[in-house]
């Protein structure tokens, strides 16, 4: 299970392990939490009280400290794994749903012709479609896009990056994802 780490204003920062979360709890770094405790970690025995220390880790924690504004403004980093989730593992040209190993990052405007490696110029395509299109523009190849690219928001990026997202974490993140996102599907 991963814990969703927020800054104190509620903006998503990272997925962290329960062990990493426990370190933040132990150093009194947790400002507030959401949801019920989802895991209890046990530490050492306290000599004075004779009790074992115990940390209840919540699935969503907000950490104390300054709010880094830079990360908020930047577009999320583009990776194949996140691109395929954004596009729901569906080839933008033939519409087939594929396994990740059969998919590619397709540059709509080919990089060999000045196209950029960005969220807005990249789309998911199966290997045959990517090969067929080659270094042509969609209109030159007479291959139209079945859906359009977009830049994920920070909340959406957290969903794209998540490995096993718990229901309450998904509910929190989706609440801030625009209705136009494919993740609402
Ligand atoms: Zn295809």
Short mmCIF file of C-alpha atoms and ligand atoms in Angstrom, two decimals:
data_model
loop_
_atom_site.label_atom_id
_atom_site.label_comp_id
_atom_site.label_asym_id
_atom_site.label_seq_id
_atom_site.Cartn_x
_atom_site.Cartn_y
_atom_site.Cartn_z
CA UNK A 1 0.00 0.00 0.00
CA UNK A 2 1.21 3.52 -0.80
CA UNK A 3 0.38 6.66 1.13
CA UNK A 4 -0.62 9.81 -0.74
CA UNK A 5 1.47 12.69 0.56
CA UNK A 6 0.02 16.21 0.27
CA UNK A 7 1.46 19.55 1.17
CA UNK A 8 -0.25 21.44 3.97
CA UNK A 9 -2.61 23.15 1.51
CA UNK A 10 -3.80 19.81 0.15
CA UNK A 11 -1.88 19.64 -3.11
CA UNK A 12 -0.54 16.18 -4.00
CA UNK A 13 3.23 15.82 -3.67
CA UNK A 14 4.14 12.16 -3.90
CA UNK A 15 3.34 8.51 -3.32
CA UNK A 16 5.37 7.25 -0.38
CA UNK A 17 5.65 3.93 1.43
CA UNK A 18 4.05 3.37 4.83
CA UNK A 19 7.59 3.22 6.28
CA UNK A 20 8.36 6.68 4.87
CA UNK A 21 5.03 7.91 6.22
CA UNK A 22 5.89 6.50 9.65
CA UNK A 23 9.09 8.56 9.70
CA UNK A 24 7.04 11.71 9.04
CA UNK A 25 4.58 10.77 11.81
CA UNK A 26 7.42 10.06 14.24
CA UNK A 27 9.03 13.44 13.60
CA UNK A 28 5.67 15.17 14.13
CA UNK A 29 5.61 16.22 10.49
CA UNK A 30 1.98 15.33 9.79
CA UNK A 31 -0.28 18.40 9.72
CA UNK A 32 -3.55 16.58 9.05
CA UNK A 33 -4.89 13.36 7.59
CA UNK A 34 -7.88 12.14 5.64
CA UNK A 35 -9.81 8.93 5.98
CA UNK A 36 -9.41 6.16 8.50
CA UNK A 37 -6.07 4.71 9.58
CA UNK A 38 -5.23 2.02 7.05
CA UNK A 39 -2.20 0.46 8.66
CA UNK A 40 -0.73 0.22 12.14
CA UNK A 41 3.04 0.07 12.44
CA UNK A 42 4.65 -1.10 15.65
CA UNK A 43 7.98 0.19 16.82
CA UNK A 44 10.19 -0.34 19.83
CA UNK A 45 9.16 -0.80 23.47
CA UNK A 46 9.19 2.36 25.52
CA UNK A 47 11.19 1.85 28.70
CA UNK A 48 9.22 4.31 30.84
CA UNK A 49 5.69 3.22 30.02
CA UNK A 50 6.49 -0.38 29.15
CA UNK A 51 4.34 0.00 26.06
CA UNK A 52 5.19 -0.64 22.46
CA UNK A 53 5.14 2.46 20.30
CA UNK A 54 2.44 2.39 17.68
CA UNK A 55 1.82 4.57 14.65
CA UNK A 56 -1.51 4.59 12.84
CA UNK A 57 -0.82 5.49 9.22
CA UNK A 58 -3.59 7.12 7.18
CA UNK A 59 -3.87 6.65 3.43
CA UNK A 60 -3.68 10.42 2.86
CA UNK A 61 -1.39 12.66 4.93
CA UNK A 62 -0.59 16.35 4.65
CA UNK A 63 2.91 17.29 5.76
CA UNK A 64 3.97 20.45 7.53
CA UNK A 65 6.26 22.91 5.85
CA UNK A 66 6.40 25.43 3.06
CA UNK A 67 4.36 24.89 -0.05
CA UNK A 68 6.63 24.41 -3.07
CA UNK A 69 4.93 26.47 -5.73
CA UNK A 70 7.25 25.50 -8.58
CA UNK A 71 6.14 21.88 -8.74
CA UNK A 72 2.56 23.08 -8.92
CA UNK A 73 3.14 25.21 -12.00
CA UNK A 74 5.21 22.73 -13.97
CA UNK A 75 3.57 20.26 -16.32
CA UNK A 76 3.98 16.70 -15.04
CA UNK A 77 6.90 14.77 -16.53
CA UNK A 78 5.99 12.68 -19.57
CA UNK A 79 6.67 8.94 -19.40
CA UNK A 80 5.37 6.08 -21.53
CA UNK A 81 3.75 4.41 -18.53
CA UNK A 82 1.75 7.54 -17.66
CA UNK A 83 0.95 8.30 -21.31
CA UNK A 84 -0.57 4.83 -21.78
CA UNK A 85 -2.72 5.22 -18.65
CA UNK A 86 -3.85 8.68 -19.82
CA UNK A 87 -4.93 7.14 -23.10
CA UNK A 88 -6.39 4.05 -21.40
CA UNK A 89 -4.09 1.68 -23.34
CA UNK A 90 -6.04 2.39 -26.52
CA UNK A 91 -4.30 3.07 -29.83
CA UNK A 92 -5.35 6.52 -31.05
CA UNK A 93 -5.44 5.36 -34.67
CA UNK A 94 -7.09 1.91 -34.75
CA UNK A 95 -8.84 2.00 -31.38
CA UNK A 96 -7.52 -1.35 -30.20
CA UNK A 97 -6.83 -1.78 -26.53
CA UNK A 98 -3.34 -3.25 -26.10
CA UNK A 99 -0.92 -4.45 -23.47
CA UNK A 100 1.74 -1.87 -22.51
CA UNK A 101 4.49 -3.84 -24.29
CA UNK A 102 2.55 -3.59 -27.56
CA UNK A 103 2.13 0.19 -27.29
CA UNK A 104 4.39 3.08 -28.28
CA UNK A 105 4.72 6.80 -27.68
CA UNK A 106 3.57 8.27 -30.98
CA UNK A 107 4.59 11.81 -31.90
CA UNK A 108 1.64 13.30 -33.79
CA UNK A 109 3.94 15.85 -35.40
CA UNK A 110 7.08 13.70 -35.95
CA UNK A 111 10.17 14.74 -33.99
CA UNK A 112 12.22 14.28 -37.18
CA UNK A 113 10.21 17.18 -38.57
CA UNK A 114 10.39 19.46 -35.55
CA UNK A 115 7.63 17.98 -33.40
CA UNK A 116 8.13 18.20 -29.66
CA UNK A 117 8.26 15.48 -27.05
CA UNK A 118 5.39 16.88 -24.98
CA UNK A 119 2.02 15.73 -23.61
CA UNK A 120 0.24 17.70 -26.34
CA UNK A 121 2.23 16.15 -29.21
CA UNK A 122 2.25 12.60 -27.91
CA UNK A 123 -0.42 9.95 -28.16
CA UNK A 124 -0.60 6.23 -27.54
CA UNK A 125 -0.34 4.04 -30.65
CA UNK A 126 0.07 0.31 -31.24
CA UNK A 127 3.29 -0.77 -32.96
CA UNK A 128 1.69 -1.52 -36.37
CA UNK A 129 -0.07 1.88 -36.49
CA UNK A 130 3.07 3.73 -35.39
CA UNK A 131 5.07 1.93 -38.09
CA UNK A 132 2.44 2.62 -40.75
CA UNK A 133 2.32 6.33 -39.95
CA UNK A 134 6.10 6.64 -39.96
CA UNK A 135 7.39 10.19 -40.13
CA UNK A 136 4.26 11.61 -41.68
CA UNK A 137 1.64 13.94 -40.24
CA UNK A 138 -1.75 12.27 -39.53
CA UNK A 139 -3.34 14.06 -42.51
CA UNK A 140 -0.50 12.98 -44.83
CA UNK A 141 -0.90 9.38 -43.68
CA UNK A 142 -4.71 9.70 -43.80
CA UNK A 143 -4.82 8.44 -40.24
CA UNK A 144 -7.07 10.49 -38.02
CA UNK A 145 -6.93 10.57 -34.24
CA UNK A 146 -9.78 8.85 -32.41
CA UNK A 147 -9.14 11.02 -29.34
CA UNK A 148 -7.05 14.07 -28.53
CA UNK A 149 -3.97 14.55 -26.35
CA UNK A 150 -4.02 16.75 -23.26
CA UNK A 151 -1.74 17.77 -20.40
CA UNK A 152 -2.71 16.02 -17.15
CA UNK A 153 -3.30 18.14 -14.07
CA UNK A 154 -1.23 17.53 -10.95
CA UNK A 155 -4.06 15.52 -9.35
CA UNK A 156 -4.45 13.48 -12.50
CA UNK A 157 -0.71 12.94 -12.70
CA UNK A 158 -0.84 11.37 -9.23
CA UNK A 159 -3.43 8.90 -10.52
CA UNK A 160 -1.29 8.13 -13.57
CA UNK A 161 1.71 7.52 -11.29
CA UNK A 162 -0.10 5.44 -8.69
CA UNK A 163 0.48 1.71 -8.49
CA UNK A 164 -2.35 0.52 -6.25
CA UNK A 165 -4.64 3.39 -5.46
CA UNK A 166 -7.05 2.93 -2.54
CA UNK A 167 -10.70 3.97 -2.92
CA UNK A 168 -10.43 6.99 -0.61
CA UNK A 169 -7.24 8.17 -2.36
CA UNK A 170 -8.92 7.85 -5.76
CA UNK A 171 -11.97 9.72 -4.51
CA UNK A 172 -9.78 12.57 -3.23
CA UNK A 173 -7.76 12.83 -6.45
CA UNK A 174 -10.67 12.46 -8.87
CA UNK A 175 -12.55 15.25 -7.10
CA UNK A 176 -9.95 17.67 -8.52
CA UNK A 177 -9.63 16.13 -11.98
CA UNK A 178 -11.53 18.02 -14.70
CA UNK A 179 -14.69 16.31 -15.97
CA UNK A 180 -13.16 16.39 -19.44
CA UNK A 181 -10.44 13.96 -18.39
CA UNK A 182 -10.53 10.44 -19.82
CA UNK A 183 -9.94 9.12 -16.32
CA UNK A 184 -13.60 9.79 -15.53
CA UNK A 185 -14.32 7.51 -18.52
ZN1 LIG B 1 -3.29 0.88 -33.76
#
